[in-house]
Short mmCIF file of C-alpha atoms in Angstrom, two decimals:
data_model
loop_
_atom_site.label_atom_id
_atom_site.label_comp_id
_atom_site.label_asym_id
_atom_site.label_seq_id
_atom_site.Cartn_x
_atom_site.Cartn_y
_atom_site.Cartn_z
CA MET A 267 90.35 152.23 -57.07
CA SER A 268 87.30 152.98 -54.88
CA ARG A 269 84.33 150.75 -54.60
CA VAL A 270 82.61 153.29 -52.45
CA LEU A 271 80.22 155.94 -54.02
CA GLY A 272 81.12 159.53 -53.37
CA ASP A 273 79.53 162.64 -54.66
CA ALA A 274 81.21 162.88 -57.96
CA PRO A 275 78.98 163.45 -60.98
CA ILE A 276 79.30 159.86 -62.17
CA ASP A 277 78.32 158.64 -58.64
CA ARG A 278 75.28 160.72 -58.60
CA LEU A 279 74.39 159.52 -62.04
CA ALA A 280 74.92 155.85 -61.23
CA SER A 281 72.82 156.27 -58.14
CA PHE A 282 70.01 157.79 -60.05
CA ILE A 283 70.05 155.22 -62.74
CA SER A 284 70.18 152.26 -60.16
CA ALA A 285 67.07 153.75 -58.36
CA LEU A 286 64.95 154.75 -61.44
CA ARG A 287 61.64 153.18 -61.62
CA PHE A 288 58.55 153.63 -63.85
CA GLU A 289 56.57 155.28 -61.10
CA ALA A 290 59.08 158.30 -61.19
CA LEU A 291 58.56 159.05 -64.90
CA PRO A 292 56.14 161.81 -66.06
CA ALA A 293 53.40 160.70 -68.42
CA ASP A 294 54.79 162.58 -71.41
CA VAL A 295 58.11 160.80 -70.82
CA VAL A 296 56.41 157.43 -70.85
CA GLU A 297 54.45 158.16 -74.03
CA LYS A 298 57.46 159.47 -75.85
CA THR A 299 59.53 156.50 -74.78
CA LYS A 300 57.01 154.10 -76.20
CA ILE A 301 57.11 155.92 -79.57
CA HIS A 302 60.91 155.43 -79.72
CA ILE A 303 60.69 151.82 -78.85
CA ALA A 304 58.14 151.15 -81.64
CA ASP A 305 60.23 153.31 -83.90
CA THR A 306 63.44 151.40 -83.21
CA PHE A 307 61.70 147.97 -83.60
CA ALA A 308 60.32 149.10 -86.95
CA ALA A 309 63.79 150.25 -88.08
CA ALA A 310 65.39 147.13 -86.98
CA LEU A 311 62.76 144.85 -88.60
CA ALA A 312 63.27 146.54 -91.89
CA GLY A 313 67.00 146.42 -91.40
CA GLY A 314 66.73 142.60 -91.39
CA ARG A 315 66.54 143.12 -95.13
CA SER A 316 69.88 144.85 -95.26
CA ASN A 317 73.19 143.39 -96.57
CA GLU A 318 74.80 144.50 -93.37
CA PHE A 319 72.38 142.40 -91.20
CA ARG A 320 73.00 139.37 -93.44
CA ILE A 321 76.69 139.58 -93.07
CA ALA A 322 76.73 140.20 -89.29
CA ARG A 323 74.12 137.30 -88.87
CA ARG A 324 76.58 134.85 -90.60
CA LEU A 325 79.12 135.58 -87.89
CA GLY A 326 76.79 135.30 -84.97
CA ARG A 327 75.75 131.69 -84.74
CA THR A 328 76.03 130.93 -81.00
CA GLN A 329 72.75 129.55 -79.96
CA GLY A 330 70.87 131.26 -77.03
CA ASN A 331 67.58 132.70 -75.84
CA ALA A 332 67.63 136.16 -77.55
CA ARG A 333 65.68 136.76 -80.79
CA LEU A 334 67.19 138.07 -84.02
CA TRP A 335 64.37 140.47 -84.82
CA GLY A 336 62.55 139.73 -87.98
CA THR A 337 63.53 136.09 -88.04
CA THR A 338 62.75 132.99 -86.07
CA GLU A 339 66.35 132.50 -85.04
CA ARG A 340 67.51 132.83 -81.50
CA VAL A 341 71.21 133.41 -80.55
CA SER A 342 73.23 134.30 -77.52
CA ALA A 343 72.50 137.76 -75.89
CA ARG A 344 75.76 139.37 -77.11
CA ASP A 345 75.21 138.08 -80.59
CA ALA A 346 71.70 139.43 -80.64
CA ALA A 347 72.67 142.84 -79.23
CA LEU A 348 75.32 143.19 -81.98
CA ILE A 349 73.19 141.98 -84.83
CA ASN A 350 70.03 143.74 -83.93
CA GLY A 351 71.95 146.80 -83.40
CA VAL A 352 73.36 146.65 -86.91
CA ALA A 353 69.90 146.08 -88.22
CA ALA A 354 68.38 149.02 -86.29
CA HIS A 355 70.88 151.48 -87.84
CA ALA A 356 71.19 149.77 -91.23
CA PHE A 357 68.67 152.12 -93.19
CA GLU A 358 69.39 155.40 -91.30
CA LEU A 359 65.68 155.40 -90.04
CA ASP A 360 66.53 154.94 -86.32
CA ASP A 361 66.11 157.83 -84.04
CA ALA A 362 68.73 160.50 -83.47
CA GLY A 363 69.45 163.40 -81.04
CA GLY A 364 70.49 161.24 -78.16
CA CYS A 365 73.92 159.61 -77.86
CA ASP A 366 73.27 160.28 -81.18
CA HIS A 367 71.39 157.20 -82.31
CA SER A 368 70.10 156.03 -78.88
CA GLY A 369 67.41 153.66 -79.90
CA ALA A 370 69.69 151.45 -82.07
CA VAL A 371 72.09 150.91 -79.08
CA VAL A 372 69.72 150.81 -76.13
CA MET A 373 66.87 148.66 -77.38
CA PRO A 374 69.01 145.82 -78.70
CA ALA A 375 71.09 145.63 -75.46
CA VAL A 376 68.19 145.80 -73.14
CA MET A 377 66.10 143.35 -74.97
CA ALA A 378 69.07 140.85 -75.13
CA ALA A 379 69.45 141.31 -71.36
CA ILE A 380 65.74 140.52 -70.78
CA ALA A 381 66.05 137.26 -72.82
CA GLU A 382 68.54 136.08 -70.37
CA GLU A 383 66.77 137.18 -67.25
CA SER A 384 65.45 134.20 -65.14
CA ARG A 385 62.68 136.48 -63.70
CA VAL A 386 59.64 137.99 -65.62
CA VAL A 387 60.32 141.61 -66.80
CA THR A 388 57.35 143.69 -67.11
CA GLY A 389 56.64 146.46 -69.56
CA LYS A 390 57.05 149.23 -66.93
CA GLU A 391 60.46 147.94 -66.24
CA LEU A 392 61.47 148.03 -69.86
CA ILE A 393 60.19 151.69 -70.23
CA ALA A 394 62.19 152.67 -67.21
CA ALA A 395 65.44 151.06 -68.50
CA VAL A 396 65.13 152.64 -71.88
CA VAL A 397 64.77 156.08 -70.22
CA ALA A 398 67.83 155.34 -68.24
CA GLY A 399 69.83 154.54 -71.33
CA TYR A 400 68.70 157.64 -73.26
CA ASP A 401 69.54 159.71 -70.16
CA VAL A 402 73.17 158.45 -69.79
CA GLY A 403 73.94 158.44 -73.55
CA ARG A 404 73.09 162.05 -73.91
CA ARG A 405 74.54 163.15 -70.65
CA ILE A 406 77.85 161.62 -71.56
CA LEU A 407 77.86 163.36 -74.96
CA GLU A 408 76.86 166.74 -73.49
CA ALA A 409 79.59 166.39 -70.71
CA ALA A 410 82.03 165.59 -73.45
CA GLY A 411 81.47 168.99 -75.19
CA GLY A 412 78.39 168.05 -77.18
CA TYR A 413 77.95 166.66 -80.74
CA ASP A 414 80.00 169.01 -82.74
CA SER A 415 82.86 169.27 -80.41
CA HIS A 416 83.16 165.42 -80.00
CA ASN A 417 82.30 164.32 -83.57
CA SER A 418 84.41 166.99 -85.18
CA LEU A 419 87.51 165.24 -83.78
CA GLY A 420 86.49 162.25 -85.93
CA TRP A 421 84.64 160.18 -83.27
CA HIS A 422 81.15 158.88 -83.96
CA SER A 423 79.19 159.44 -80.81
CA THR A 424 76.72 156.56 -81.47
CA GLY A 425 79.74 154.18 -80.90
CA THR A 426 81.56 156.09 -78.18
CA CYS A 427 78.87 157.36 -75.95
CA GLY A 428 76.19 154.86 -77.03
CA THR A 429 78.13 152.05 -75.35
CA LEU A 430 77.55 153.74 -71.95
CA ALA A 431 73.87 154.31 -72.74
CA ALA A 432 73.52 150.54 -73.40
CA ALA A 433 75.40 149.73 -70.25
CA ALA A 434 73.18 151.96 -68.21
CA ALA A 435 69.96 150.40 -69.61
CA VAL A 436 70.99 146.89 -69.02
CA ALA A 437 72.22 147.87 -65.44
CA ASN A 438 68.70 149.27 -64.76
CA ILE A 439 66.78 146.33 -66.19
CA CYS A 440 68.96 143.80 -64.23
CA GLY A 441 68.44 145.80 -60.90
CA LEU A 442 72.10 146.38 -60.25
CA ASP A 443 72.94 148.46 -57.22
CA ALA A 444 74.43 152.03 -57.49
CA SER A 445 78.06 150.77 -57.12
CA THR A 446 77.77 148.06 -59.64
CA THR A 447 75.87 150.41 -61.99
CA ARG A 448 78.89 152.86 -61.87
CA ASP A 449 81.03 149.89 -62.74
CA ALA A 450 78.93 148.96 -65.67
CA ILE A 451 79.00 152.54 -67.05
CA THR A 452 82.73 153.07 -66.54
CA LEU A 453 83.67 149.69 -67.75
CA ALA A 454 81.81 150.57 -70.91
CA THR A 455 84.19 153.38 -71.53
CA SER A 456 86.86 150.81 -72.46
CA PHE A 457 84.62 149.47 -75.24
CA SER A 458 83.98 152.97 -76.71
CA SER A 459 84.82 153.19 -80.32
CA GLY A 460 83.78 154.40 -83.77
CA LEU A 461 85.46 156.68 -86.26
CA TRP A 462 83.95 158.84 -88.99
CA ALA A 463 86.41 157.55 -91.55
CA PHE A 464 83.65 155.65 -93.30
CA ILE A 465 82.50 159.00 -94.78
CA HIS A 466 85.32 159.16 -97.25
CA ASP A 467 84.66 156.02 -99.30
CA GLY A 468 81.15 154.89 -98.41
CA SER A 469 82.23 152.08 -96.10
CA GLN A 470 79.63 150.18 -94.30
CA ALA A 471 81.41 150.66 -90.99
CA LYS A 472 78.89 153.27 -89.56
CA LYS A 473 76.33 150.34 -89.39
CA ILE A 474 78.48 148.38 -87.08
CA HIS A 475 78.91 151.20 -84.58
CA ALA A 476 75.42 150.81 -83.12
CA GLY A 477 75.67 147.04 -82.93
CA ARG A 478 79.13 147.23 -81.26
CA ALA A 479 77.82 149.80 -78.80
CA ALA A 480 74.91 147.59 -77.92
CA GLU A 481 77.06 144.54 -77.48
CA GLY A 482 79.85 146.39 -75.57
CA GLY A 483 77.22 147.95 -73.09
CA LEU A 484 75.72 144.53 -72.49
CA LEU A 485 79.04 142.97 -71.88
CA ALA A 486 80.13 145.79 -69.57
CA ALA A 487 77.00 145.33 -67.39
CA GLN A 488 77.43 141.52 -67.32
CA LEU A 489 80.96 141.90 -66.19
CA ALA A 490 80.03 144.38 -63.43
CA THR A 491 77.46 141.98 -62.35
CA GLU A 492 80.16 139.26 -61.87
CA GLY A 493 82.21 141.78 -59.77
CA PHE A 494 84.44 143.22 -62.51
CA ALA A 495 85.44 146.75 -61.41
CA GLY A 496 85.33 149.75 -63.59
CA PRO A 497 87.75 152.69 -63.42
CA SER A 498 86.11 155.12 -60.92
CA LYS A 499 88.15 158.06 -62.04
CA VAL A 500 87.45 157.71 -65.77
CA PHE A 501 85.36 160.85 -65.74
CA ASP A 502 87.94 162.86 -63.77
CA ASP A 503 90.39 165.26 -65.43
CA VAL A 504 93.09 162.49 -65.56
CA TRP A 505 95.36 160.95 -68.08
CA GLY A 506 93.52 158.18 -69.89
CA GLY A 507 90.09 159.76 -68.86
CA PHE A 508 87.16 159.68 -71.08
CA PHE A 509 87.01 163.47 -71.48
CA ARG A 510 90.73 164.11 -72.13
CA SER A 511 90.75 161.11 -74.62
CA PHE A 512 87.54 161.97 -76.60
CA ASN A 513 87.73 165.84 -76.57
CA LYS A 514 90.67 168.03 -76.47
CA SER A 515 88.67 171.16 -75.43
CA ALA A 516 86.93 171.89 -72.14
CA CYS A 517 84.54 169.31 -70.85
CA GLU A 518 81.91 169.68 -68.18
CA ALA A 519 81.62 166.62 -65.98
CA GLU A 520 78.90 168.22 -63.94
CA LYS A 521 76.54 167.77 -66.88
CA LEU A 522 76.58 164.02 -66.05
CA SER A 523 74.26 164.74 -63.19
CA ASP A 524 72.57 168.14 -63.84
CA ALA A 525 68.89 168.15 -63.19
CA LEU A 526 68.55 164.44 -62.72
CA GLY A 527 64.90 163.55 -62.77
CA GLU A 528 63.88 166.90 -64.17
CA SER A 529 65.66 167.03 -67.69
CA TRP A 530 64.76 163.72 -69.29
CA LYS A 531 66.98 163.28 -72.23
CA VAL A 532 64.60 161.03 -74.08
CA LYS A 533 62.59 164.15 -74.61
CA ARG A 534 65.19 165.67 -76.95
CA ALA A 535 65.46 162.58 -79.08
CA VAL A 536 64.13 162.90 -82.72
CA LEU A 537 62.43 160.64 -85.07
CA LYS A 538 63.60 160.31 -88.72
CA PRO A 539 61.00 160.52 -91.55
CA TYR A 540 63.77 160.35 -94.26
CA ALA A 541 66.17 157.53 -94.83
CA SER A 542 69.23 159.67 -94.72
CA CYS A 543 71.67 161.20 -92.30
CA ARG A 544 69.95 163.66 -90.04
CA GLY A 545 72.00 166.29 -91.44
CA ALA A 546 70.02 166.18 -94.54
CA HIS A 547 66.63 166.35 -93.02
CA SER A 548 66.32 170.18 -92.56
CA ALA A 549 67.08 170.68 -96.18
CA VAL A 550 64.36 168.37 -97.28
CA ASP A 551 61.96 170.20 -95.06
CA ALA A 552 62.98 173.54 -96.45
CA LEU A 553 62.50 172.18 -99.96
CA ASP A 554 58.97 170.98 -99.08
CA ASP A 555 58.00 174.21 -97.36
CA LEU A 556 59.22 176.42 -100.28
CA LEU A 557 57.29 174.33 -102.78
CA ARG A 558 54.14 174.35 -100.81
CA GLU A 559 54.25 178.08 -99.95
CA THR A 560 55.05 179.14 -103.56
CA GLY A 561 52.57 176.73 -105.17
CA ARG A 562 55.42 175.47 -107.43
CA ARG A 563 56.31 172.07 -108.67
CA ALA A 564 59.67 170.46 -108.36
CA SER A 565 59.91 170.32 -112.18
CA GLU A 566 59.95 174.19 -112.17
CA ILE A 567 63.22 174.35 -110.30
CA THR A 568 66.18 175.21 -112.45
CA THR A 569 68.87 175.54 -109.71
CA ILE A 570 69.21 174.58 -105.96
CA GLU A 571 71.67 176.50 -103.92
CA LEU A 572 72.82 175.33 -100.57
CA ARG A 573 74.86 177.25 -98.03
CA LEU A 574 76.26 174.90 -95.44
CA SER A 575 78.50 174.82 -92.40
CA PRO A 576 81.95 173.37 -92.94
CA MET A 577 81.12 170.35 -90.76
CA LEU A 578 77.85 169.60 -92.75
CA MET A 579 79.61 169.88 -95.99
CA GLY A 580 82.19 167.32 -94.89
CA MET A 581 79.53 165.04 -93.54
CA CYS A 582 76.76 165.33 -96.06
CA GLY A 583 77.88 167.34 -99.06
CA ALA A 584 78.86 164.60 -101.58
CA LYS A 585 76.63 164.08 -104.64
CA GLU A 586 76.24 160.32 -104.50
CA THR A 587 74.15 157.93 -106.46
CA GLY A 588 76.29 154.72 -106.03
CA ALA A 589 76.23 152.30 -103.17
CA MET A 590 73.47 152.73 -100.57
CA ALA A 591 75.56 153.58 -97.61
CA PRO A 592 77.35 156.69 -99.02
CA THR A 593 74.09 157.69 -100.88
CA GLN A 594 72.29 157.86 -97.44
CA MET A 595 74.95 160.28 -96.24
CA SER A 596 74.31 162.63 -99.25
CA LEU A 597 72.16 165.84 -98.71
CA PRO A 598 72.15 166.47 -102.52
CA TYR A 599 70.70 162.99 -103.16
CA ALA A 600 68.03 163.48 -100.55
CA LEU A 601 66.94 166.66 -102.18
CA ALA A 602 67.08 165.25 -105.71
CA ALA A 603 65.04 162.15 -104.56
CA ARG A 604 62.32 164.39 -103.14
CA CYS A 605 62.23 166.30 -106.44
CA VAL A 606 62.10 163.20 -108.63
CA PHE A 607 60.18 160.66 -106.53
CA GLY A 608 58.21 163.00 -104.17
CA THR A 609 59.75 161.33 -101.25
CA ALA A 610 63.14 160.94 -99.44
CA GLY A 611 61.89 157.69 -97.64
CA LEU A 612 63.46 154.40 -97.76
CA GLN A 613 61.90 153.42 -101.24
CA ALA A 614 63.67 156.36 -102.78
CA TYR A 615 67.06 154.64 -101.99
CA SER A 616 66.43 151.41 -103.75
CA ALA A 617 69.11 150.29 -106.30
CA GLU A 618 66.55 150.90 -109.14
CA ARG A 619 65.87 154.45 -108.12
CA ARG A 620 69.41 155.27 -107.39
CA SER A 621 70.29 154.61 -110.96
CA ASP A 622 67.58 156.98 -112.30
CA ALA A 623 69.44 159.55 -114.49
CA ARG A 624 67.05 162.31 -113.47
CA LEU A 625 68.79 162.35 -109.99
CA ARG A 626 72.25 163.19 -111.47
CA SER A 627 70.71 165.81 -113.59
CA ILE A 628 69.20 167.62 -110.68
CA MET A 629 72.31 167.21 -108.61
CA ASP A 630 74.35 168.80 -111.44
CA ARG A 631 72.18 171.86 -110.98
CA MET A 632 72.89 172.17 -107.35
CA ARG A 633 75.39 174.73 -106.04
CA LEU A 634 76.88 173.97 -102.62
CA THR A 635 78.83 176.82 -100.79
CA VAL A 636 80.60 176.47 -97.43
CA ASP A 637 80.00 179.37 -95.09
CA ASP A 638 82.78 179.60 -92.69
CA GLY A 639 80.59 181.91 -90.49
CA MET A 640 78.09 179.21 -89.81
CA LEU A 641 78.39 177.10 -86.57
CA PRO A 642 78.98 173.34 -87.09
CA LEU A 643 75.39 172.45 -86.21
CA ASP A 644 73.71 175.25 -88.09
CA GLU A 645 71.11 173.92 -90.59
CA PRO A 646 71.64 174.67 -94.27
CA VAL A 647 70.03 177.52 -96.09
CA VAL A 648 68.21 176.26 -99.28
CA THR A 649 67.54 178.57 -102.05
CA LEU A 650 65.24 177.48 -105.03
CA ILE A 651 65.66 179.26 -108.36
CA PHE A 652 62.61 178.64 -110.69
CA THR A 653 62.21 178.69 -114.49
CA ASP A 654 60.74 182.22 -114.48
CA GLY A 655 63.92 183.54 -112.61
CA SER A 656 62.26 184.02 -109.28
CA SER A 657 63.75 182.51 -106.20
CA ALA A 658 62.87 181.72 -102.63
CA SER A 659 65.12 180.76 -99.61
CA ARG A 660 64.41 178.86 -96.29
CA MET A 661 66.42 177.55 -93.35
CA VAL A 662 64.50 175.21 -91.15
CA PRO A 663 66.17 175.35 -87.69
CA ARG A 664 64.68 171.96 -86.36
CA ALA A 665 63.80 169.23 -88.79
CA THR A 666 60.57 167.16 -88.90
CA GLY A 667 60.57 164.64 -86.02
CA SER A 668 61.90 167.07 -83.39
CA ALA A 669 59.84 168.55 -80.59
CA GLU A 670 59.72 171.86 -82.52
CA ARG A 671 58.38 170.06 -85.58
CA PRO A 672 57.02 166.66 -84.55
CA MET A 673 55.91 163.98 -86.81
CA GLN A 674 52.22 163.64 -86.45
CA PRO A 675 50.71 160.54 -84.93
CA ALA A 676 49.51 159.29 -88.30
CA ALA A 677 52.77 159.78 -89.90
CA VAL A 678 54.50 157.86 -87.04
CA ALA A 679 52.05 155.02 -87.46
CA ALA A 680 52.51 154.92 -91.19
CA LYS A 681 56.39 154.77 -90.90
CA PHE A 682 55.83 151.86 -88.54
CA ARG A 683 53.53 149.97 -90.85
CA GLU A 684 55.84 150.60 -93.82
CA LEU A 685 58.92 149.38 -92.21
CA THR A 686 57.53 146.30 -90.31
CA ALA A 687 55.87 145.14 -93.55
CA MET A 688 59.34 144.35 -94.83
CA ALA A 689 59.72 141.66 -92.27
CA MET A 690 56.20 140.44 -91.19
CA GLU A 691 52.53 140.28 -92.00
CA PRO A 692 50.35 143.46 -91.23
CA GLU A 693 48.26 141.56 -88.68
CA GLN A 694 51.40 140.72 -86.69
CA ALA A 695 52.63 144.31 -86.94
CA ASP A 696 49.29 145.50 -85.62
CA ARG A 697 49.70 143.26 -82.57
CA LEU A 698 53.22 144.57 -81.88
CA TRP A 699 51.95 148.13 -82.24
CA ALA A 700 49.06 147.53 -79.74
CA ALA A 701 51.54 145.84 -77.34
CA ILE A 702 53.84 148.68 -77.22
CA ALA A 703 50.97 151.29 -77.06
CA ASP A 704 49.87 149.51 -73.89
CA LEU A 705 53.36 148.67 -72.72
CA GLU A 706 53.05 149.76 -69.18
CA ASN A 707 50.36 147.19 -68.67
CA LEU A 708 52.38 144.32 -70.31
CA ASP A 709 53.19 141.73 -67.55
CA ASP A 710 55.96 139.84 -69.44
CA CYS A 711 58.17 141.30 -72.02
CA ARG A 712 58.77 137.89 -73.48
CA ARG A 713 55.59 138.45 -75.36
CA LEU A 714 57.47 141.27 -77.32
CA GLU A 715 60.15 138.66 -78.33
CA THR A 716 57.40 136.54 -79.86
CA LEU A 717 55.88 139.39 -81.76
CA LEU A 718 59.33 140.36 -83.09
CA ALA A 719 59.59 137.07 -85.10
CA GLY A 720 59.39 137.41 -88.87
CA ASN A 721 60.69 136.23 -92.24
CA ALA A 722 62.88 139.11 -93.20
CA ASP A 723 65.76 136.63 -93.74
CA ASN A 724 63.80 134.71 -96.32
CA ARG A 725 62.93 137.91 -98.35
CA PRO A 726 65.20 139.62 -100.80
CA VAL A 727 67.92 142.02 -99.65
CA PHE A 728 66.98 145.70 -99.96
CA CYS A 729 69.84 147.36 -101.43
#
């Protein structure tokens, strides 16, 4: 094992992450990062009303300095990273397109680390650390063959690659040198986990993946800080290496360090306007577009035809209306909810609305077809057939919340207000929003911890 940095891709990446400071970030990267920070906090505050958060919280009772967001309780840093990570991912409203769900692993880990820092951490430092985490998480996934190649083997990249994203963010915020940063990232590979088996029976396991990744990344950075060495060859083509273990096809280690400081991976992260798996979002957009362009109402639809890739069919093709977790993975439910309630947002997934008989009626009139010629990540083709026999089809290549189809600022703010209202009063949410908007001028991030207090734990579970 070598403690000396060489010129391998992981060495270059670790050196970059260790040296990354706010002053190196382009203005558009700073602004986008602040949006994702606000979005993650909002998702987690709402997630404080989830059953998954309540269960995880009962097991994390070690007292400490780190806030459980949306409550007045403080616990140990590792407990906070775990539980806040679960909350952030609980309602499927956290961002995507990174490791995949980068915000839900990076923010809980880095905020937990800040809570244990003896020195004052500024807003500029927080922004740089978050950028570092997003960069590493996405680079690991791309080097491992990309989302479809890695996840098609059954791995959930939020848990496998997200652990390394969290470790990198914590290493940066704690000021670790390049060698120790490499140790943090490489140690985190031993905590990588997360399987897609939850998809077959509606298990809640998916929600824990983000929390465990945040906790594991924090622990890896803490161990590295104390001198615990990571496996320096874990990204080489060796037995037991990350790439051989998590992807059987060709991997590209050079993608760990390609265009460092030029290709900022936070820029490809996407926001989620709908409370469902991201795989359903383009179909909801296609439905919206078709209704708007044809001037039709959802009540005029007789049949919805969907042509999907085999991967998307396996991930999101089930017609669910039962428990919340599997229903949020259902593309047919998202479309039916949009038709019945006019929205596929969080309120469309309440227990009362999931039991609405109109949803099942619409889903019974959906025809899903697997197209073996479609690539795994191809978006579905949606065809609406109306009462007069006419039809219209659409495929939206990039869903709302992406760079190609961004959520408008008013929609981003409205989502923030809706979700934070589940855990705190509007006045406090306004102060939190203002603090994040001006984050580069915040002199002490402990003020964010104060603003993240709430009473979600004293309100009814949203299920």
